[in-house]
RNA sequence: GGGCUCGUGGCGCAGUUGGUUUAGCGCGCCUGCCUGUCACGCAGGAGGUCGCGGGUUCAAGUCCCGUCGGGCCCGCCA
């Protein structure tokens, strides 16, 4: 038999502790760093659990030490050796035995004792953050200067204390031990990595993506991968406990032109026809309810061929949920339990249930959007009534054409410079606001070029309503309601971040409810579904379908956390006649209904139970728990903003033969 | 479809109104020395078609045009 190197390990690199000292251990891992001191070589060996310092000492094993000479960063090693306590370094000084009491009783060290350290060398000056461990009662102590990341080994001799330089690394969980290697196998060599495999690196994202296999070795990325796994596991366990069945639905389905663009897959058997990848398993999960499954869930990959953003990918993952004989409260309750379980189990983030519920219109009015970040104030205030008879034409013109005047008060904003305000004006222009009016609130006056257009009383009412104090600035936007909401809502967020008004440790869960069922599309001159075609209406507003569809309230709900929409769902329509009415209002022709949803309509008529569902977005949940602002940080192999895979370079060209089989002719030069 | 922004050794950056700069700096890398480091230290060294193409100029990393790639945003995302 050939002599294969042993791959067996007894521990992971994050496992060993002082209590393991004296035992033997075998580790596998990557070389984080090699420190060659001529006589002795230290290697930090890393795997996904942590780092252990392994030592190559020629006096322990000459062969291993010689081999270690060639070891470089990211080499893959198997080592075996003895776990040992890190021995004290050089003797720094001896001190009076009287100081022993200070080490044992946990009180802060006396200035006399501290002075001994500084007297020796200012580099040993102790910080205020000192931690003492008793290694042996009345005999040995380990003193850790946490702030300076330095340790001291203190031993009681006959009548004095000997203070040695410590070799413990307080930053490593395994920092009290090391493995003295007696056998080294270099399992593989490695090219010098393009960037160091450690946290807090400053490397362009495209470089990290190109070398994702190196990037993912970094501890924080491993932590993200593990947290994502735990979140999915927590979800599975919870849904199982709640009686839900996990059922897979097709990845190849038919295209539904409503909503986002579909990712299409050509069919070989049916030239000219295409499968679509699911934007969500919406129709299948409803059919599962019709099929008597009662409670379904799936960790489902979804695809939407739209341009991406920092929190949007071409493909993403939803915890897709549907339940029969359920209404709004049932779904919200299950979802609250699910969120609690995920955030607590995977993220160690405590969650209070039930969550607050905020009507859609109120959210729009107070925050300018339906995914408010409620971790800070600075809410929008409507001033349309107050400003109706001012002399500022920008306001009056907007108001007379059905617009609004709203404002926010920014704490401390009276200090903003002309340039600051210009930048903010440019910022709101992105959202089509034509300007940003401002008034600074001073000790006993209002300051601004536009003050002269207002009665003092008008500005006073504005100030009072917004809660602006002396030293604040009031910003106003006058325009169509949509523009006012977009501009001020985003300005609020922008300034909230810029002025550090957000408590990053807080998680504000909030249901947005009472959405309208339809939205009027000005350009197309017709109603469009606010959510999707199968969203049900509230019983009270259902009669309005015939008279005033714009006023019908849906049974749609969104769960929002810290400004991110993390779940979206609704009670579905389960009666054919109501579904029919929706198609009519939306002007979808019967033949289109038949072509696109025929199977679904059929099923509706064969005994569909009332049902409702929701779909939490796993990626965004993990983003929140990891405090990441980019979705690519929580996906192992994400695509670039243009939809390219930085590793495999998908999408790729295919051969003429492949195209021919699919009866596809590509009409561009490749 | 549109706006903004970035692209200089492996990585992160500097490079002034175009010119004394042989395109610098830090990290990393290589060689040698070093038995207690953990951002080891010391000495020496290698490594760049300044994204690509074209133009202006006596002269371009620097100015202009185009193009490719990354990012953020608007539109879009039922």
XYZ file of C-alpha atoms (C1' of nucleotides) in Angstrom:
748
model
C 0.000 0.000 0.000
C 1.204 3.470 -0.759
C 2.006 5.702 2.148
C -0.785 8.176 2.168
C -0.367 11.081 4.520
C -2.728 10.901 7.448
C -5.681 13.235 7.144
C -7.202 12.331 10.479
C -7.637 15.151 12.907
C -8.448 15.023 16.567
C -9.554 18.645 16.866
C -10.448 21.660 14.815
C -8.197 24.699 14.999
C -10.588 26.557 17.276
C -11.048 23.713 19.749
C -8.022 23.392 22.008
C -7.955 24.957 25.459
C -5.644 25.039 28.447
C -7.390 21.936 29.802
C -6.088 19.982 26.793
C -2.463 20.690 27.749
C -0.404 17.521 27.882
C -2.544 15.637 25.369
C -1.622 14.999 21.758
C -3.537 16.552 18.900
C -3.682 16.371 15.150
C -4.888 19.347 13.166
C -5.635 20.140 9.543
C -5.693 23.656 8.280
C -4.378 26.503 6.205
C -1.343 28.585 7.091
C -2.486 32.037 8.078
C 0.992 33.245 8.909
C 4.477 31.921 9.444
C 6.910 33.596 11.812
C 10.444 32.254 11.457
C 12.695 33.114 14.384
C 15.649 31.245 13.013
C 15.612 28.593 15.685
C 11.900 28.198 16.115
C 9.084 28.679 13.627
C 5.554 29.681 14.588
C 2.661 28.980 12.266
C -0.899 30.156 12.776
C -2.981 27.274 11.491
C -6.525 28.176 10.483
C -9.692 26.306 9.665
C -13.287 27.462 9.723
C -13.452 27.252 13.509
C -10.446 29.383 14.401
C -6.685 29.554 14.706
C -4.165 27.530 16.682
C -0.501 28.450 16.973
C 1.676 25.491 16.072
C 5.378 25.543 16.895
C 8.193 23.912 14.996
C 11.160 23.481 17.308
C 14.237 21.623 16.048
C 14.734 20.223 19.539
C 11.348 18.537 19.325
C 11.543 17.355 15.752
C 14.303 18.375 13.433
C 12.583 17.006 10.341
C 9.341 18.857 10.935
C 11.239 22.063 11.616
C 13.222 21.686 8.387
C 10.046 21.038 6.420
C 8.348 24.054 7.964
C 11.015 26.252 6.431
C 9.286 25.916 3.053
C 5.792 26.542 4.383
C 4.062 29.705 3.142
C 0.720 31.448 3.535
C -2.303 29.299 2.684
C -0.364 26.052 2.408
C -2.517 23.169 3.577
C -0.998 21.291 6.495
C -1.602 18.279 8.639
C 0.289 18.483 11.919
C 0.460 16.296 14.940
C 2.064 17.149 18.209
C 1.637 17.846 21.867
C -0.701 20.469 23.235
C 1.141 22.548 25.766
C 0.557 25.572 27.875
C 2.430 28.553 26.515
C 5.497 28.911 28.701
C 6.356 32.239 30.296
C 8.824 34.415 28.419
C 11.716 36.347 29.886
C 11.761 37.455 33.526
C 10.897 41.156 33.585
C 11.245 41.979 37.258
C 10.559 40.751 40.756
C 8.170 42.468 43.101
C 7.393 42.437 46.777
C 5.227 39.498 47.810
C 2.825 41.972 49.383
C 1.363 42.674 45.954
C 0.064 39.114 45.874
C -3.130 40.235 47.587
C -3.961 42.511 44.667
C -3.796 39.574 42.270
C -6.051 37.348 44.323
C -8.840 39.625 45.451
C -9.952 41.049 42.130
C -9.605 44.705 43.084
C -7.976 47.195 40.707
C -4.191 47.154 40.868
C -2.536 49.748 43.084
C -0.585 52.546 41.498
C 2.560 51.243 43.251
C 2.255 47.876 41.541
C 1.450 49.477 38.217
C 4.483 51.752 38.493
C 6.791 48.728 38.587
C 5.705 47.869 35.031
C 6.191 51.383 33.676
C 9.527 51.808 35.475
C 10.918 48.835 33.622
C 9.983 50.112 30.165
C 7.209 52.458 29.114
C 6.015 49.861 26.604
C 4.847 47.798 29.592
C 2.708 50.626 31.012
C -0.548 48.995 32.022
C -3.829 50.213 30.605
C -6.987 50.588 32.650
C -8.362 47.333 31.287
C -6.631 44.645 33.355
C -7.855 41.103 33.829
C -6.325 38.628 36.296
C -6.709 34.838 36.079
C -5.589 32.617 38.907
C -3.627 29.774 37.367
C -2.690 28.140 40.660
C -4.017 29.294 44.009
C -1.480 31.526 45.799
C 1.152 30.477 43.273
C 0.602 31.569 39.663
C -1.453 34.255 37.959
C -1.976 35.391 34.407
C -2.358 39.123 34.119
C -3.884 40.329 30.860
C -3.677 43.910 29.676
C -6.658 43.680 27.358
C -6.245 47.107 25.790
C -2.563 46.669 24.956
C -3.030 43.008 24.053
C -0.207 41.938 26.346
C 0.013 39.292 29.057
C 2.208 38.755 32.101
C 2.927 35.492 33.841
C 3.357 36.055 37.589
C 4.759 33.393 39.907
C 5.122 33.437 43.680
C 8.702 32.542 44.604
C 9.856 32.169 48.188
C 9.333 35.759 49.317
C 8.676 37.680 46.136
C 6.671 37.747 42.934
C 8.448 37.039 39.658
C 6.855 38.835 36.719
C 7.523 37.183 33.345
C 6.587 38.366 29.921
C 3.478 36.414 28.974
C 3.200 34.468 25.744
C -0.543 34.010 25.879
C -2.440 35.624 23.010
C -5.616 37.054 24.542
C -7.112 37.631 21.096
C -7.255 33.920 20.282
C -9.711 31.525 21.886
C -6.838 29.033 21.768
C -4.345 31.658 22.902
C -3.325 29.942 26.119
C -1.954 26.881 24.359
C 0.102 25.900 21.358
C 0.843 22.638 19.608
C 4.478 21.554 19.650
C 4.708 19.749 16.335
C 6.513 16.446 16.009
C 5.173 15.596 12.580
C 4.307 17.792 9.633
C 2.650 16.848 6.362
C 2.442 19.520 3.743
C -0.771 18.397 2.057
C -0.595 21.117 -0.550
C 1.252 24.256 -1.488
C -0.465 27.501 -2.481
C 0.281 30.519 -4.573
C 0.614 33.700 -2.594
C -2.980 34.793 -2.005
C -4.018 38.053 -3.690
C -5.128 39.435 -0.350
C -4.692 38.317 3.254
C -7.158 35.824 4.650
C -8.315 37.888 7.601
C -11.097 40.220 8.642
C -11.292 43.952 7.987
C -9.361 43.916 4.736
C -9.517 46.793 2.309
C -9.789 45.049 -1.013
C -11.987 45.946 -3.972
C -15.020 43.727 -4.138
C -14.355 42.491 -7.664
C -10.963 41.154 -6.543
C -12.623 39.364 -3.655
C -15.213 37.906 -6.006
C -12.646 36.725 -8.521
C -10.918 34.864 -5.698
C -14.068 34.000 -3.793
C -12.527 30.676 -2.684
C -9.888 32.694 -0.831
C -12.331 35.355 0.322
C -14.684 32.811 1.858
C -11.865 31.483 4.047
C -11.925 34.757 5.981
C -13.407 34.348 9.462
C -16.197 36.871 8.953
C -17.278 35.165 5.732
C -17.252 31.785 7.457
C -19.372 33.326 10.176
C -21.847 34.562 7.583
C -22.037 31.167 5.885
C -22.602 29.498 9.228
C -25.240 32.026 10.249
C -27.058 31.543 6.983
C -27.024 27.802 7.509
C -28.334 28.245 11.046
C -31.081 30.579 9.843
C -32.260 28.039 7.272
C -32.030 25.263 9.850
C -33.973 27.265 12.433
C -36.618 27.976 9.813
C -36.886 24.303 8.868
C -37.143 23.193 12.458
C -39.699 25.828 13.335
C -41.879 25.235 10.293
C -41.751 21.498 10.930
C -42.823 22.012 14.539
C -45.715 24.149 13.315
C -46.939 21.341 11.089
C -45.700 22.618 7.726
C -44.510 20.240 5.024
C -41.488 21.154 2.930
C -42.379 20.517 -0.696
C -40.313 21.253 -3.778
C -41.960 23.036 -6.666
C -40.667 23.161 -10.243
C -37.752 25.331 -11.246
C -38.865 25.110 -14.842
C -42.320 26.579 -15.113
C -44.297 28.775 -17.437
C -43.829 32.455 -17.998
C -46.217 34.925 -16.379
C -45.741 38.309 -18.024
C -47.187 40.177 -15.022
C -44.559 41.562 -12.699
C -40.833 41.229 -13.109
C -39.074 39.974 -16.204
C -38.742 36.219 -16.279
C -35.474 34.391 -16.657
C -36.182 32.204 -19.669
C -34.949 28.754 -20.635
C -35.511 27.505 -24.167
C -37.267 24.209 -24.712
C -35.625 21.691 -27.039
C -38.745 19.620 -27.655
C -40.880 22.629 -28.419
C -38.946 24.993 -30.641
C -39.796 28.588 -29.986
C -41.229 27.864 -26.550
C -39.600 28.706 -23.251
C -39.682 27.700 -19.645
C -39.446 30.460 -17.090
C -37.608 30.204 -13.798
C -39.938 31.047 -10.908
C -40.117 34.633 -9.687
C -41.624 32.911 -6.687
C -43.476 29.610 -6.343
C -46.687 31.619 -5.914
C -49.033 29.607 -8.093
C -47.664 26.229 -7.112
C -47.977 26.932 -3.433
C -51.579 27.991 -3.884
C -52.219 24.822 -5.850
C -50.702 22.884 -2.961
C -53.374 24.430 -0.748
C -55.991 23.346 -3.277
C -54.334 19.941 -3.105
C -55.056 19.569 0.585
C -51.486 20.013 1.808
C -52.821 22.435 4.437
C -49.454 23.864 5.444
C -46.497 24.186 3.057
C -43.085 25.765 3.163
C -40.006 25.707 0.999
C -36.588 27.292 1.030
C -37.066 28.421 -2.524
C -34.702 29.981 -5.024
C -36.423 32.767 -6.931
C -35.367 34.561 -10.101
C -36.181 38.054 -11.308
C -34.461 39.412 -14.375
C -34.391 43.052 -13.275
C -31.516 45.421 -12.641
C -29.968 44.831 -9.257
C -29.299 47.044 -6.254
C -27.258 46.671 -3.099
C -30.089 44.577 -1.635
C -31.269 42.808 -4.800
C -29.843 39.878 -6.771
C -30.924 38.196 -9.966
C -31.490 35.033 -7.944
C -32.325 35.026 -4.285
C -33.826 32.808 -1.627
C -37.216 32.992 0.008
C -38.687 31.031 2.887
C -41.886 30.427 1.008
C -44.919 29.738 3.192
C -48.600 29.037 2.577
C -51.350 27.859 4.926
C -54.981 26.820 4.503
C -57.973 27.928 6.563
C -55.904 30.895 7.655
C -56.405 34.640 7.730
C -54.177 37.618 8.316
C -53.672 37.047 12.036
C -52.742 33.404 11.573
C -50.012 34.173 9.074
C -48.668 37.089 11.093
C -48.499 34.981 14.219
C -46.629 32.126 12.526
C -44.267 34.604 10.894
C -43.559 36.387 14.156
C -42.670 33.064 15.733
C -40.472 32.243 12.768
C -38.622 35.555 12.927
C -38.137 35.182 16.644
C -36.721 31.693 16.178
C -34.364 32.684 13.348
C -33.050 35.881 14.910
C -32.585 34.280 18.304
C -31.193 30.901 17.194
C -29.033 32.038 14.295
C -28.290 35.639 15.185
C -28.500 35.628 18.982
C -30.707 38.687 18.630
C -33.622 38.888 21.089
C -36.984 39.533 19.452
C -40.158 40.773 21.125
C -43.466 39.613 19.673
C -46.055 40.520 18.586
C -44.799 43.200 16.208
C -46.437 46.594 15.806
C -48.768 47.066 12.850
C -48.782 50.248 10.824
C -51.323 51.016 8.093
C -49.816 51.600 4.670
C -51.189 55.150 4.381
C -49.765 56.112 7.739
C -46.364 54.745 6.817
C -46.404 56.731 3.580
C -47.483 59.874 5.402
C -44.938 59.650 8.208
C -41.952 58.109 6.443
C -42.533 58.557 2.709
C -42.335 54.829 1.971
C -43.762 51.491 3.056
C -40.534 50.153 4.520
C -39.742 52.696 7.196
C -36.641 52.597 9.333
C -38.204 53.402 12.691
C -34.971 53.411 14.667
C -34.971 57.199 14.561
C -37.454 60.052 14.288
C -37.319 63.016 11.898
C -40.702 62.048 10.501
C -42.376 63.869 7.622
C -44.906 66.524 8.554
C -47.717 67.716 6.290
C -47.873 71.518 6.060
C -50.121 71.831 3.024
C -52.896 73.543 5.005
C -50.552 76.042 6.675
C -48.802 77.002 3.468
C -51.919 77.350 1.329
C -51.926 81.128 1.574
C -48.223 81.957 1.742
C -46.480 84.106 -0.871
C -43.965 81.472 -1.874
C -45.104 80.520 -5.337
C -43.211 77.240 -5.383
C -45.511 76.100 -2.576
C -48.765 77.642 -3.741
C -48.331 76.401 -7.294
C -47.719 72.863 -6.131
C -50.730 73.032 -3.823
C -53.058 74.401 -6.448
C -52.239 71.503 -8.787
C -53.058 68.772 -6.316
C -49.638 68.634 -4.714
C -48.458 68.794 -1.133
C -46.008 70.705 1.020
C -44.264 68.556 3.602
C -41.195 68.974 5.719
C -38.713 67.435 8.104
C -36.809 69.091 10.919
C -33.143 68.126 11.168
C -31.609 68.382 14.638
C -28.581 70.656 14.670
C -29.104 71.442 10.986
C -28.737 75.198 11.480
C -24.998 74.532 11.190
C -25.352 73.253 7.621
C -23.292 75.271 5.163
C -24.471 76.536 1.806
C -22.527 73.614 0.264
C -24.170 71.069 2.576
C -27.584 72.325 1.538
C -26.619 72.367 -2.144
C -25.529 68.744 -1.855
C -28.819 67.815 -0.216
C -30.714 69.683 -2.930
C -28.853 67.612 -5.481
C -29.676 64.515 -3.453
C -33.440 65.137 -3.540
C -33.208 65.989 -7.243
C -32.497 62.287 -7.866
C -36.048 61.712 -6.731
C -37.323 64.389 -9.108
C -37.805 67.078 -6.463
C -37.297 70.387 -8.225
C -35.870 72.037 -5.136
C -35.326 71.883 -1.415
C -36.633 74.859 0.555
C -35.039 75.436 3.935
C -35.458 77.624 6.980
C -32.989 77.650 9.845
C -34.468 78.011 13.328
C -32.312 80.476 15.265
C -32.579 81.649 18.883
C -35.233 84.273 18.164
C -35.707 84.371 14.416
C -36.043 82.300 11.283
C -33.135 82.515 8.883
C -33.439 81.871 5.182
C -33.735 83.682 1.873
C -37.385 82.665 1.662
C -38.516 83.855 5.113
C -39.989 86.987 3.538
C -42.589 84.919 1.669
C -44.198 83.650 4.864
C -46.104 85.123 7.736
C -44.077 84.538 10.908
C -47.078 82.709 12.253
C -46.925 80.207 9.387
C -43.322 79.337 10.121
C -44.125 79.115 13.820
C -46.876 76.593 13.165
C -44.518 74.644 10.908
C -41.844 74.691 13.583
C -44.277 73.551 16.240
C -45.701 70.731 14.127
C -42.297 69.427 13.171
C -40.970 69.834 16.682
C -38.048 71.910 15.441
C -35.896 73.559 18.078
C -33.474 76.415 17.994
C -30.393 75.204 16.094
C -32.392 72.957 13.752
C -33.091 73.329 10.080
C -36.487 72.755 8.474
C -36.498 71.299 4.971
C -39.573 71.531 2.740
C -40.512 69.848 -0.504
C -43.551 70.918 -2.506
C -44.633 68.667 -5.348
C -46.843 65.744 -6.321
C -47.401 63.463 -3.307
C -45.229 60.712 -4.814
C -42.297 63.088 -5.363
C -42.667 64.630 -1.898
C -42.711 61.182 -0.305
C -39.714 59.900 -2.293
C -37.637 63.027 -1.801
C -38.289 63.581 1.887
C -38.398 59.884 2.752
C -34.974 59.347 1.250
C -33.626 62.615 2.631
C -34.712 61.471 6.077
C -32.834 58.194 5.686
C -29.793 59.876 4.207
C -29.536 62.382 7.055
C -30.381 59.791 9.690
C -27.337 57.795 8.592
C -25.104 60.802 8.066
C -25.890 62.310 11.442
C -25.533 58.980 13.270
C -29.107 59.045 14.490
C -29.490 55.269 14.084
C -28.888 52.783 16.878
C -27.248 49.894 15.019
C -27.960 47.424 17.804
C -31.714 47.833 17.486
C -34.020 45.629 15.381
C -37.375 47.278 14.738
C -39.848 44.822 13.311
C -42.988 46.362 11.955
C -45.925 45.049 9.968
C -47.243 47.283 7.217
C -50.925 46.473 6.670
C -54.088 47.823 5.009
C -52.632 48.204 1.541
C -54.863 49.211 -1.341
C -55.721 46.366 -3.694
C -55.140 48.397 -6.851
C -52.993 51.263 -7.950
C -54.095 53.628 -10.700
C -51.576 53.838 -13.511
C -51.756 57.349 -14.975
C -49.932 56.616 -18.228
C -51.730 53.382 -19.039
C -55.006 54.813 -17.758
C -55.921 51.646 -15.899
C -55.747 49.868 -12.575
C -52.817 47.631 -11.738
C -52.572 45.165 -8.880
C -50.666 46.688 -5.983
C -49.306 43.310 -4.944
C -50.347 40.536 -7.290
C -53.395 39.187 -9.053
C -54.344 36.699 -6.367
C -54.387 39.034 -3.377
C -57.680 39.038 -1.527
C -59.686 42.057 -0.358
C -61.021 42.758 3.110
C -64.606 41.716 3.618
C -65.692 45.279 4.442
C -64.281 46.799 1.259
C -65.108 43.905 -1.058
C -68.376 45.522 -2.277
C -66.358 48.488 -3.547
C -64.926 46.241 -6.281
C -68.019 47.094 -8.325
C -68.229 50.788 -7.489
C -64.821 52.214 -6.584
C -61.966 49.695 -7.033
C -59.359 52.257 -5.966
C -60.801 52.216 -2.449
C -60.698 48.459 -1.999
C -58.364 47.437 0.776
C -56.308 44.302 0.298
C -55.345 41.657 2.799
C -51.715 42.149 1.965
C -49.039 42.585 4.613
C -45.321 43.339 4.567
C -42.897 42.805 7.386
C -40.296 45.526 7.645
C -37.156 45.678 9.756
C -34.782 48.630 9.952
C -35.806 49.949 6.555
C -35.761 46.615 4.722
C -38.800 44.760 3.464
C -38.084 41.260 4.748
C -41.428 39.513 4.189
C -44.353 40.024 1.891
C -47.597 38.115 1.750
C -51.348 38.134 1.640
C -54.607 36.315 2.101
C -55.402 34.919 -1.359
C -58.564 34.901 -3.351
C -60.125 31.457 -3.151
C -63.429 32.091 -4.924
C -63.643 31.937 -8.657
C -66.193 34.747 -9.026
C -64.035 37.231 -7.125
C -60.944 36.225 -9.052
C -62.940 36.717 -12.235
C -63.919 40.209 -11.104
C -60.258 41.111 -10.495
C -59.341 40.013 -14.012
C -62.168 42.161 -15.339
C -61.097 45.266 -13.423
C -57.545 44.781 -14.644
C -58.816 44.378 -18.190
C -57.265 40.985 -18.696
C -59.054 39.338 -21.600
C -60.718 35.957 -21.010
C -58.493 34.274 -23.586
C -55.404 35.640 -21.831
C -56.732 34.391 -18.509
C -57.260 31.004 -20.087
C -53.821 30.899 -21.666
C -51.851 32.151 -18.719
C -53.758 30.929 -15.696
C -56.088 28.301 -17.137
C -54.869 25.490 -14.915
C -55.055 27.779 -11.913
C -58.590 28.938 -12.616
C -59.619 25.312 -13.097
C -58.201 24.378 -9.742
C -59.969 27.275 -8.062
C -63.299 25.747 -9.030
C -62.559 22.309 -7.576
C -62.803 23.109 -3.885
C -60.204 25.643 -2.880
C -59.905 26.260 0.835
C -59.416 29.810 2.111
C -55.649 30.243 2.303
C -52.954 32.789 2.925
C -49.213 32.953 2.825
C -46.035 34.899 3.092
C -42.451 34.807 1.870
C -39.612 36.000 4.109
C -36.429 36.837 2.193
C -33.590 34.789 3.612
C -30.835 36.954 2.116
C -32.117 40.146 3.677
C -32.695 38.455 7.026
C -29.067 37.333 7.087
C -27.973 40.811 5.960
C -29.785 42.293 8.930
C -28.397 39.806 11.417
C -24.852 40.328 10.113
C -25.331 44.100 9.884
C -24.349 44.042 6.218
C -25.565 46.608 3.722
C -24.886 44.514 0.658
C -26.680 41.319 -0.297
C -23.546 39.962 -1.993
C -21.926 39.723 1.436
C -24.390 37.036 2.521
C -24.463 34.947 -0.681
C -21.646 32.464 -1.215
C -21.400 33.033 -4.955
C -23.290 36.183 -5.898
C -23.529 37.775 -9.308
C -22.248 41.220 -10.178
C -24.542 44.164 -10.706
C -24.648 43.343 -14.416
C -25.600 39.729 -13.680
C -22.193 38.207 -14.359
C -20.785 35.429 -12.230
C -17.302 36.693 -11.362
C -15.996 33.151 -10.920
C -17.454 31.195 -13.832
C -18.165 34.189 -16.055
C -21.701 33.000 -16.682
C -23.632 33.712 -18.815
C -21.490 32.213 -21.543
C -21.734 31.703 -25.265
C -22.899 28.303 -26.418
C -21.980 26.309 -29.487
C -23.733 26.538 -32.831
C -24.853 22.935 -32.305
C -26.518 23.772 -29.028
C -28.326 26.694 -30.593
C -29.396 24.620 -33.531
C -30.886 21.932 -31.284
C -32.912 24.653 -29.631
C -33.880 26.232 -32.948
C -32.432 29.486 -31.771
C -30.693 31.999 -33.981
C -28.757 34.731 -32.205
C -29.123 38.037 -33.919
C -25.968 39.750 -32.744
C -22.287 39.286 -33.501
C -20.630 37.190 -30.878
C -32.706 53.094 -20.836
C -30.289 57.107 -17.730
C -27.031 59.734 -13.868
C -22.716 59.660 -10.734
C -18.116 57.333 -9.568
C -13.684 54.219 -9.728
C -9.698 51.610 -12.858
C -1.511 53.123 -11.575
C 3.435 46.387 -9.419
C -0.115 40.777 -6.038
C -3.241 44.281 -2.578
C -4.355 49.402 -0.766
C -3.116 54.179 -2.253
C -0.059 59.024 -3.909
C 1.255 61.288 -8.396
C -0.144 69.563 -8.372
C -2.097 73.865 -13.744
C 0.596 68.074 -19.123
C 7.384 68.607 -18.131
C 13.845 66.862 -13.108
C 10.311 61.060 -11.240
C 14.473 56.419 -13.751
C 6.137 56.578 -11.887
C 6.629 57.054 -5.485
C 4.692 55.061 -0.512
C 2.673 51.152 2.827
C 1.480 46.036 2.966
C 2.602 41.566 0.589
C 6.473 38.691 -2.085
C 11.842 36.750 -2.629
C 16.951 35.986 -0.336
C 19.947 36.040 4.086
C 20.304 36.478 9.548
C 17.655 35.687 14.139
C 14.886 30.250 19.813
C 9.143 33.195 22.066
C 6.631 35.569 18.176
C 1.492 36.378 17.283
C 1.049 43.356 12.553
C 7.837 39.381 15.014
C 12.519 42.018 14.090
C 16.995 43.328 11.099
C 19.608 43.674 6.200
C 19.220 43.326 1.053
C 16.237 42.517 -3.447
C 12.596 41.676 -7.306
C 8.176 43.280 -9.317
C 4.548 48.461 -13.463
C 2.724 48.130 -21.718
C -0.630 53.606 -15.457
C -7.926 48.878 -17.946
C -8.016 48.890 -23.551
C -8.147 51.713 -28.412
C -7.645 56.265 -30.821
C -6.575 61.568 -30.792
C -4.325 66.542 -29.259
C 0.894 67.977 -28.140
C 7.781 68.943 -28.829
C 6.014 66.068 -24.485
C 0.152 62.275 -21.785
C -0.620 58.241 -15.800
C -2.288 63.533 -16.235
C -6.191 66.724 -21.578
C -10.134 64.983 -25.407
C -13.143 60.992 -27.812
C -14.521 56.011 -27.779
C -14.672 51.315 -25.399
C -14.422 47.463 -21.517
C -14.907 46.229 -16.409
C -16.403 47.232 -11.018
C -19.654 49.969 -7.655
C -23.830 53.326 -5.960
C -28.358 55.324 -7.509
C -32.946 56.694 -10.818
C -36.228 53.989 -13.948
C -37.496 48.836 -13.237
C -38.291 45.170 -9.196
C -46.940 42.271 -9.547
